[in-house]
Amino acid sequence: MYLQRRNRILRTTPAIRSMVAESSLTPNDFIVPLFIDEGENVETEIASMPNYYRRSIDLTVKEVKELWSLGIKSVLLFIKCKDELKDNTGREAWNPDGLMQRSIKAIKDAVPEMYVMTDVALDPYSSYGHDGIVKDGEIVNDLTVEALVKMSASHAEAGVDMVAPSDMMDGRIGAIREGLEKAGFTKVGIMAYSAKYASCFYGPFRNALDSAPGFGDKKTYQMDYANRTEAVKEALMDVEEGADIVMVKPGLPYLDIVRDVKNAVDVPVSVYNISGEYAMIKAAAKMGWINEDKAILETLTSFKRAGADLIATYFAKDAVKLLNH
Ligand code: PBG
């Protein structure tokens, strides 16, 4: 048998395979989500996210130092708000002495070069567990946007590098950009969760922050998973309104969306490898059904192949350690 083209030649050895690899992972690709709790010396494992923790500020700072030493450049902060501070206005979200604001300051004081991002949405602060203000059983858009502008400015005041609005209200990116400009925060960026789908895979995260919706679901603001063109519309509008980075979320079931958005926009694209995706790999590995380390690297590489420039993932630390092997 004589063949003109033998595709296996480029797969012969690890050397040639690595030379022709089209995608690769580095520590620069990762954004590490961190869950922060009140108290001191507190470290609580999240039941639905094995080996992932909610920590008080002091232990979070310790973790951030370790992440920096591993070559990781960015963290994305989430806080667990005390029940007694939750209400329907979300006002704790812009308390200058709130847990988020204190966390930003502590991290920037300890590791000034770490690029700090914060989740911007009302759900951890909402007595209804929704991302916006509720009126007559509805999540109202424009009032919520006003709250998100205040929240973003207060994170900026505390020293955040980039805010990441994850609420999916209409017009919030433009409003936040304008709010930051007016307050003089011209260096604070916006990573828009542009194509954020109403997904069952957020379940473990909502356990972590005790932020599950108290009534209904999030389908009147998060996207319908049947849709593809709409994701491109959302991303293009966010870029126009001033987003510096656009995000697709969840990750694995939405790789087609990552590629579509990447092809459509002229800003970096990030993807969120969310809690349910983490939990699935952890659970299957625990059962002995898949090799965890290999599943992590294959999953994360698939995001790069799909077109993601950045990956928010609970596996960042594991991945960096595996890459250094
Ligand atoms: C809050 C928010 C959610 C996630 C990030 N920001 C949950 C939600 O929208 O209900 C999910 C992250 C994950 O599941 O890992 N707006």
CSV table of C-alpha atoms and ligand atoms in Angstrom, one decimal:
chain,number,residue,atom,x,y,z
A,1,MET,CA,0.0,0.0,0.0
A,2,TYR,CA,1.4,3.4,-1.0
A,3,LEU,CA,-0.1,6.5,0.6
A,4,GLN,CA,0.6,10.1,-0.5
A,5,ARG,CA,-0.3,11.4,2.9
A,6,ARG,CA,0.2,9.7,6.2
A,7,ASN,CA,-1.4,11.8,9.0
A,8,ARG,CA,0.1,9.7,11.7
A,9,ILE,CA,3.6,11.0,11.0
A,10,LEU,CA,2.8,14.1,13.0
A,11,ARG,CA,1.7,11.9,15.9
A,12,THR,CA,4.7,9.7,16.1
A,13,THR,CA,6.5,11.0,19.2
A,14,PRO,CA,5.8,13.4,22.1
A,15,ALA,CA,8.3,15.8,20.6
A,16,ILE,CA,6.6,16.2,17.2
A,17,ARG,CA,3.1,16.1,18.9
A,18,SER,CA,4.0,19.1,21.1
A,19,MET,CA,5.6,20.9,18.1
A,20,VAL,CA,2.4,20.8,16.1
A,21,ALA,CA,-0.1,21.2,18.9
A,22,GLU,CA,-2.6,23.9,18.0
A,23,SER,CA,-3.6,24.8,21.5
A,24,SER,CA,-1.8,24.9,24.8
A,25,LEU,CA,-2.3,25.9,28.4
A,26,THR,CA,-0.3,28.2,30.6
A,27,PRO,CA,-0.8,29.7,34.0
A,28,ASN,CA,-1.6,33.0,32.3
A,29,ASP,CA,-4.9,31.4,31.0
A,30,PHE,CA,-6.5,31.0,34.3
A,31,ILE,CA,-8.8,33.0,36.5
A,32,VAL,CA,-9.3,31.5,39.9
A,33,PRO,CA,-12.8,31.9,41.5
A,34,LEU,CA,-12.5,32.3,45.3
A,35,PHE,CA,-15.3,32.0,47.8
A,36,ILE,CA,-14.9,34.2,50.9
A,37,ASP,CA,-16.6,34.0,54.3
A,38,GLU,CA,-16.7,36.1,57.4
A,39,GLY,CA,-14.5,35.2,60.4
A,40,GLU,CA,-10.9,34.2,61.0
A,41,ASN,CA,-9.1,31.1,60.3
A,42,VAL,CA,-12.3,29.7,58.7
A,43,GLU,CA,-12.0,27.0,56.0
A,44,THR,CA,-15.1,25.1,55.0
A,45,GLU,CA,-15.1,22.5,52.3
A,46,ILE,CA,-18.1,22.9,49.9
A,47,ALA,CA,-20.0,19.7,50.1
A,48,SER,CA,-20.9,19.6,46.4
A,49,MET,CA,-17.4,20.7,45.3
A,50,PRO,CA,-14.9,18.4,46.9
A,51,ASN,CA,-11.5,19.9,47.7
A,52,TYR,CA,-12.8,23.4,47.1
A,53,TYR,CA,-13.2,25.8,50.1
A,54,ARG,CA,-14.9,28.9,51.4
A,55,ARG,CA,-12.3,30.8,53.4
A,56,SER,CA,-12.2,33.8,55.7
A,57,ILE,CA,-10.1,36.8,54.5
A,58,ASP,CA,-6.9,35.8,56.3
A,59,LEU,CA,-6.8,32.3,54.7
A,60,THR,CA,-7.9,33.7,51.4
A,61,VAL,CA,-4.9,36.0,51.4
A,62,LYS,CA,-2.7,33.0,52.1
A,63,GLU,CA,-4.2,31.2,49.2
A,64,VAL,CA,-3.8,34.2,46.9
A,65,LYS,CA,-0.1,34.3,47.8
A,66,GLU,CA,0.3,30.6,46.9
A,67,LEU,CA,-1.6,31.2,43.6
A,68,TRP,CA,0.7,34.0,42.7
A,69,SER,CA,3.8,31.9,43.5
A,70,LEU,CA,2.4,29.2,41.1
A,71,GLY,CA,2.3,31.8,38.3
A,72,ILE,CA,-1.5,32.5,38.4
A,73,LYS,CA,-2.3,36.1,37.6
A,74,SER,CA,-5.9,36.5,38.4
A,75,VAL,CA,-8.6,35.8,41.0
A,76,LEU,CA,-12.4,36.3,40.8
A,77,LEU,CA,-14.0,37.0,44.1
A,78,PHE,CA,-17.4,35.8,45.5
A,79,ILE,CA,-18.6,36.4,49.0
A,80,LYS,CA,-21.1,34.6,51.2
A,81,CYS,CA,-23.3,37.2,52.7
A,82,LYS,CA,-24.8,36.8,56.2
A,83,ASP,CA,-28.5,36.2,56.1
A,84,GLU,CA,-29.3,39.2,58.3
A,85,LEU,CA,-27.7,41.5,55.8
A,86,LYS,CA,-29.8,40.2,52.9
A,87,ASP,CA,-32.7,42.3,51.6
A,88,ASN,CA,-34.5,43.1,48.4
A,89,THR,CA,-32.4,46.2,47.6
A,90,GLY,CA,-29.0,44.5,47.8
A,91,ARG,CA,-27.7,47.5,49.7
A,92,GLU,CA,-25.0,45.4,51.5
A,93,ALA,CA,-23.4,45.0,48.1
A,94,TRP,CA,-22.1,48.6,48.2
A,95,ASN,CA,-21.3,48.8,51.9
A,96,PRO,CA,-17.8,50.3,51.9
A,97,ASP,CA,-17.0,48.0,54.9
A,98,GLY,CA,-18.7,44.9,53.4
A,99,LEU,CA,-17.0,41.6,53.2
A,100,MET,CA,-16.3,42.0,49.4
A,101,GLN,CA,-14.8,45.5,49.9
A,102,ARG,CA,-12.6,44.3,52.8
A,103,SER,CA,-11.5,41.2,50.8
A,104,ILE,CA,-10.4,43.3,47.8
A,105,LYS,CA,-8.4,45.6,50.0
A,106,ALA,CA,-6.7,42.8,51.9
A,107,ILE,CA,-5.7,40.9,48.7
A,108,LYS,CA,-4.4,44.0,46.9
A,109,ASP,CA,-2.5,45.0,50.1
A,110,ALA,CA,-0.9,41.5,50.3
A,111,VAL,CA,-0.3,40.8,46.6
A,112,PRO,CA,-0.6,44.1,44.7
A,113,GLU,CA,0.2,42.5,41.4
A,114,MET,CA,-2.5,39.9,41.5
A,115,TYR,CA,-5.2,41.0,39.1
A,116,VAL,CA,-8.4,41.1,41.2
A,117,MET,CA,-11.8,40.7,39.6
A,118,THR,CA,-15.1,40.6,41.4
A,119,ASP,CA,-18.5,39.1,40.6
A,120,VAL,CA,-21.1,41.8,40.3
A,121,ALA,CA,-24.7,40.6,40.8
A,122,LEU,CA,-27.2,40.9,43.6
A,123,ASP,CA,-27.9,37.3,44.3
A,124,PRO,CA,-25.6,36.7,47.3
A,125,TYR,CA,-27.2,39.8,48.9
A,126,SER,CA,-30.8,39.2,47.8
A,127,SER,CA,-33.3,37.9,50.3
A,128,TYR,CA,-34.9,36.3,47.2
A,129,GLY,CA,-31.7,34.8,45.9
A,130,HIS,CA,-32.2,36.6,42.6
A,131,ASP,CA,-29.7,38.6,40.6
A,132,GLY,CA,-31.9,41.7,40.7
A,133,ILE,CA,-34.5,43.6,42.7
A,134,VAL,CA,-37.9,41.9,42.9
A,135,LYS,CA,-41.2,43.7,42.4
A,136,ASP,CA,-44.5,41.9,42.1
A,137,GLY,CA,-42.7,38.6,41.5
A,138,GLU,CA,-40.6,40.1,38.7
A,139,ILE,CA,-36.9,40.9,38.5
A,140,VAL,CA,-36.9,44.5,37.5
A,141,ASN,CA,-34.2,45.6,35.1
A,142,ASP,CA,-33.5,49.3,35.4
A,143,LEU,CA,-33.6,49.6,39.1
A,144,THR,CA,-31.3,46.6,39.3
A,145,VAL,CA,-28.8,48.3,36.9
A,146,GLU,CA,-28.7,51.3,39.2
A,147,ALA,CA,-27.8,49.0,42.1
A,148,LEU,CA,-25.1,47.3,40.0
A,149,VAL,CA,-23.5,50.6,39.1
A,150,LYS,CA,-23.2,51.5,42.8
A,151,MET,CA,-21.9,48.0,43.6
A,152,SER,CA,-19.2,48.3,40.8
A,153,ALA,CA,-18.1,51.8,42.0
A,154,SER,CA,-17.7,50.5,45.5
A,155,HIS,CA,-15.5,47.7,44.3
A,156,ALA,CA,-13.5,50.2,42.3
A,157,GLU,CA,-13.2,52.3,45.4
A,158,ALA,CA,-11.8,49.3,47.3
A,159,GLY,CA,-9.2,48.8,44.6
A,160,VAL,CA,-10.6,46.1,42.2
A,161,ASP,CA,-8.9,45.8,38.8
A,162,MET,CA,-11.9,44.5,36.9
A,163,VAL,CA,-15.6,44.0,37.7
A,164,ALA,CA,-17.4,41.1,36.3
A,165,PRO,CA,-21.2,41.6,36.0
A,166,SER,CA,-22.9,38.2,36.0
A,167,ASP,CA,-26.5,39.3,36.3
A,168,MET,CA,-27.7,39.5,32.7
A,169,MET,CA,-29.7,42.7,33.1
A,170,ASP,CA,-30.1,44.7,29.9
A,171,GLY,CA,-27.8,47.8,29.5
A,172,ARG,CA,-25.8,47.2,32.6
A,173,ILE,CA,-22.4,47.2,30.9
A,174,GLY,CA,-22.9,50.7,29.4
A,175,ALA,CA,-24.3,52.0,32.7
A,176,ILE,CA,-21.4,50.5,34.7
A,177,ARG,CA,-18.8,51.9,32.3
A,178,GLU,CA,-20.5,55.4,32.6
A,179,GLY,CA,-20.6,55.1,36.4
A,180,LEU,CA,-16.9,54.2,36.6
A,181,GLU,CA,-16.0,57.1,34.3
A,182,LYS,CA,-18.0,59.6,36.3
A,183,ALA,CA,-16.4,58.4,39.5
A,184,GLY,CA,-12.9,58.7,37.9
A,185,PHE,CA,-12.2,55.0,37.8
A,186,THR,CA,-10.8,55.0,34.3
A,187,LYS,CA,-8.5,52.1,34.9
A,188,VAL,CA,-11.1,49.7,36.1
A,189,GLY,CA,-12.1,47.1,33.5
A,190,ILE,CA,-15.3,45.2,32.8
A,191,MET,CA,-15.5,41.5,32.1
A,192,ALA,CA,-19.1,41.0,31.0
A,193,TYR,CA,-20.7,37.7,31.5
A,194,SER,CA,-22.3,38.3,28.1
A,195,ALA,CA,-23.7,34.9,27.1
A,196,LYS,CA,-24.7,33.5,30.5
A,197,TYR,CA,-27.2,30.7,30.1
A,198,ALA,CA,-29.9,29.6,32.6
A,199,SER,CA,-28.2,26.3,33.6
A,200,CYS,CA,-28.7,23.5,36.0
A,201,PHE,CA,-25.0,23.2,36.3
A,202,TYR,CA,-24.8,26.2,38.7
A,203,GLY,CA,-26.2,24.0,41.5
A,204,PRO,CA,-23.0,23.4,43.4
A,205,PHE,CA,-22.1,27.1,43.3
A,206,ARG,CA,-25.4,28.1,44.8
A,207,ASN,CA,-24.8,25.6,47.6
A,208,ALA,CA,-21.4,27.2,48.2
A,209,LEU,CA,-22.9,30.7,48.6
A,210,ASP,CA,-26.3,29.8,49.8
A,211,SER,CA,-27.7,31.8,46.8
A,212,ALA,CA,-30.3,29.6,45.2
A,213,PRO,CA,-33.4,31.5,44.0
A,214,GLY,CA,-36.1,31.5,46.6
A,215,PHE,CA,-38.9,31.4,44.0
A,216,GLY,CA,-39.0,30.5,40.3
A,217,ASP,CA,-35.8,30.3,38.3
A,218,LYS,CA,-33.5,32.7,36.4
A,219,LYS,CA,-35.0,32.1,32.9
A,220,THR,CA,-36.3,35.7,32.6
A,221,TYR,CA,-32.8,37.1,32.6
A,222,GLN,CA,-30.3,34.3,31.8
A,223,MET,CA,-30.3,32.9,28.3
A,224,ASP,CA,-32.2,30.0,26.9
A,225,TYR,CA,-29.8,27.1,26.2
A,226,ALA,CA,-31.5,26.5,22.9
A,227,ASN,CA,-30.1,29.7,21.5
A,228,ARG,CA,-26.9,30.4,19.6
A,229,THR,CA,-27.3,33.6,17.5
A,230,GLU,CA,-28.5,35.4,20.6
A,231,ALA,CA,-25.2,34.9,22.3
A,232,VAL,CA,-23.4,36.7,19.5
A,233,LYS,CA,-25.9,39.6,19.8
A,234,GLU,CA,-25.3,39.8,23.6
A,235,ALA,CA,-21.5,39.8,23.2
A,236,LEU,CA,-21.5,42.4,20.4
A,237,MET,CA,-23.7,44.7,22.4
A,238,ASP,CA,-21.5,44.3,25.5
A,239,VAL,CA,-18.4,45.2,23.5
A,240,GLU,CA,-20.2,48.2,22.1
A,241,GLU,CA,-21.2,49.3,25.7
A,242,GLY,CA,-17.6,49.1,26.9
A,243,ALA,CA,-16.8,45.5,27.9
A,244,ASP,CA,-13.1,44.8,27.9
A,245,ILE,CA,-13.5,41.0,28.0
A,246,VAL,CA,-16.7,39.0,27.2
A,247,MET,CA,-17.5,35.7,28.8
A,248,VAL,CA,-19.4,32.6,27.9
A,249,LYS,CA,-20.9,30.6,30.7
A,250,PRO,CA,-21.2,27.6,31.4
A,251,GLY,CA,-18.2,26.1,29.5
A,252,LEU,CA,-18.3,22.5,28.4
A,253,PRO,CA,-21.9,22.3,27.1
A,254,TYR,CA,-21.3,25.7,25.3
A,255,LEU,CA,-18.1,25.2,23.3
A,256,ASP,CA,-19.9,26.1,20.1
A,257,ILE,CA,-20.9,29.4,21.7
A,258,VAL,CA,-17.3,30.1,22.7
A,259,ARG,CA,-16.2,29.7,19.0
A,260,ASP,CA,-19.1,31.8,17.7
A,261,VAL,CA,-18.3,34.6,20.1
A,262,LYS,CA,-14.6,34.4,19.4
A,263,ASN,CA,-15.2,34.8,15.7
A,264,ALA,CA,-17.5,37.7,16.2
A,265,VAL,CA,-15.7,40.0,18.6
A,266,ASP,CA,-12.5,42.0,18.8
A,267,VAL,CA,-11.9,41.7,22.5
A,268,PRO,CA,-10.6,38.7,24.5
A,269,VAL,CA,-13.1,35.9,25.2
A,270,SER,CA,-13.3,34.1,28.5
A,271,VAL,CA,-15.2,31.0,29.5
A,272,TYR,CA,-16.4,29.9,32.9
A,273,ASN,CA,-15.8,26.2,33.6
A,274,ILE,CA,-18.5,26.2,36.3
A,275,SER,CA,-19.2,24.4,39.5
A,276,GLY,CA,-21.3,21.6,38.0
A,277,GLU,CA,-18.6,20.8,35.5
A,278,TYR,CA,-16.1,20.6,38.3
A,279,ALA,CA,-18.5,18.4,40.4
A,280,MET,CA,-19.0,16.0,37.4
A,281,ILE,CA,-15.3,15.4,37.0
A,282,LYS,CA,-14.7,15.1,40.7
A,283,ALA,CA,-17.6,12.6,41.1
A,284,ALA,CA,-16.6,10.4,38.2
A,285,ALA,CA,-13.0,10.4,39.4
A,286,LYS,CA,-14.0,9.5,42.9
A,287,MET,CA,-15.9,6.5,41.5
A,288,GLY,CA,-12.8,5.5,39.6
A,289,TRP,CA,-14.6,6.0,36.3
A,290,ILE,CA,-12.2,8.6,34.8
A,291,ASN,CA,-8.7,9.7,35.4
A,292,GLU,CA,-9.1,13.1,37.1
A,293,ASP,CA,-5.7,14.6,36.0
A,294,LYS,CA,-6.2,13.7,32.4
A,295,ALA,CA,-9.9,14.9,32.4
A,296,ILE,CA,-8.8,18.3,33.8
A,297,LEU,CA,-6.2,18.9,31.1
A,298,GLU,CA,-8.4,17.6,28.3
A,299,THR,CA,-11.3,19.8,29.4
A,300,LEU,CA,-9.2,22.9,29.9
A,301,THR,CA,-7.4,22.5,26.5
A,302,SER,CA,-10.8,22.1,24.8
A,303,PHE,CA,-11.7,25.6,25.9
A,304,LYS,CA,-8.5,27.0,24.3
A,305,ARG,CA,-9.3,25.0,21.2
A,306,ALA,CA,-12.8,26.4,21.1
A,307,GLY,CA,-11.3,29.9,21.1
A,308,ALA,CA,-11.2,31.0,24.8
A,309,ASP,CA,-8.4,33.4,25.7
A,310,LEU,CA,-9.1,33.0,29.4
A,311,ILE,CA,-10.6,30.3,31.6
A,312,ALA,CA,-12.2,30.8,35.0
A,313,THR,CA,-11.9,27.4,36.6
A,314,TYR,CA,-11.8,25.7,40.0
A,315,PHE,CA,-9.1,23.4,38.5
A,316,ALA,CA,-6.6,26.2,37.9
A,317,LYS,CA,-4.2,25.2,40.7
A,318,ASP,CA,-4.4,21.5,39.8
A,319,ALA,CA,-3.8,22.3,36.2
A,320,VAL,CA,-0.7,24.5,36.9
A,321,LYS,CA,0.8,21.7,39.0
A,322,LEU,CA,0.1,19.2,36.3
A,323,LEU,CA,1.6,21.5,33.6
A,324,ASN,CA,4.8,21.8,35.7
A,325,HIS,CA,5.3,18.1,35.9
B,1,PBG,C1,-24.1,34.8,40.3
B,1,PBG,C2,-23.2,33.8,39.7
B,1,PBG,C3,-23.5,32.4,39.5
B,1,PBG,C4,-22.3,31.8,39.1
B,1,PBG,C5,-21.4,32.9,39.0
B,1,PBG,N1,-22.0,34.1,39.3
B,1,PBG,C6,-24.7,31.6,39.8
B,1,PBG,C7,-26.0,31.9,39.2
B,1,PBG,O1,-26.1,32.7,38.2
B,1,PBG,O2,-27.0,31.4,39.7
B,1,PBG,C8,-22.1,30.4,38.8
B,1,PBG,C9,-20.7,29.8,38.9
B,1,PBG,C10,-20.6,28.4,39.0
B,1,PBG,O3,-21.6,27.6,38.9
B,1,PBG,O4,-19.4,27.9,39.1
B,1,PBG,N2,-24.8,35.6,39.5
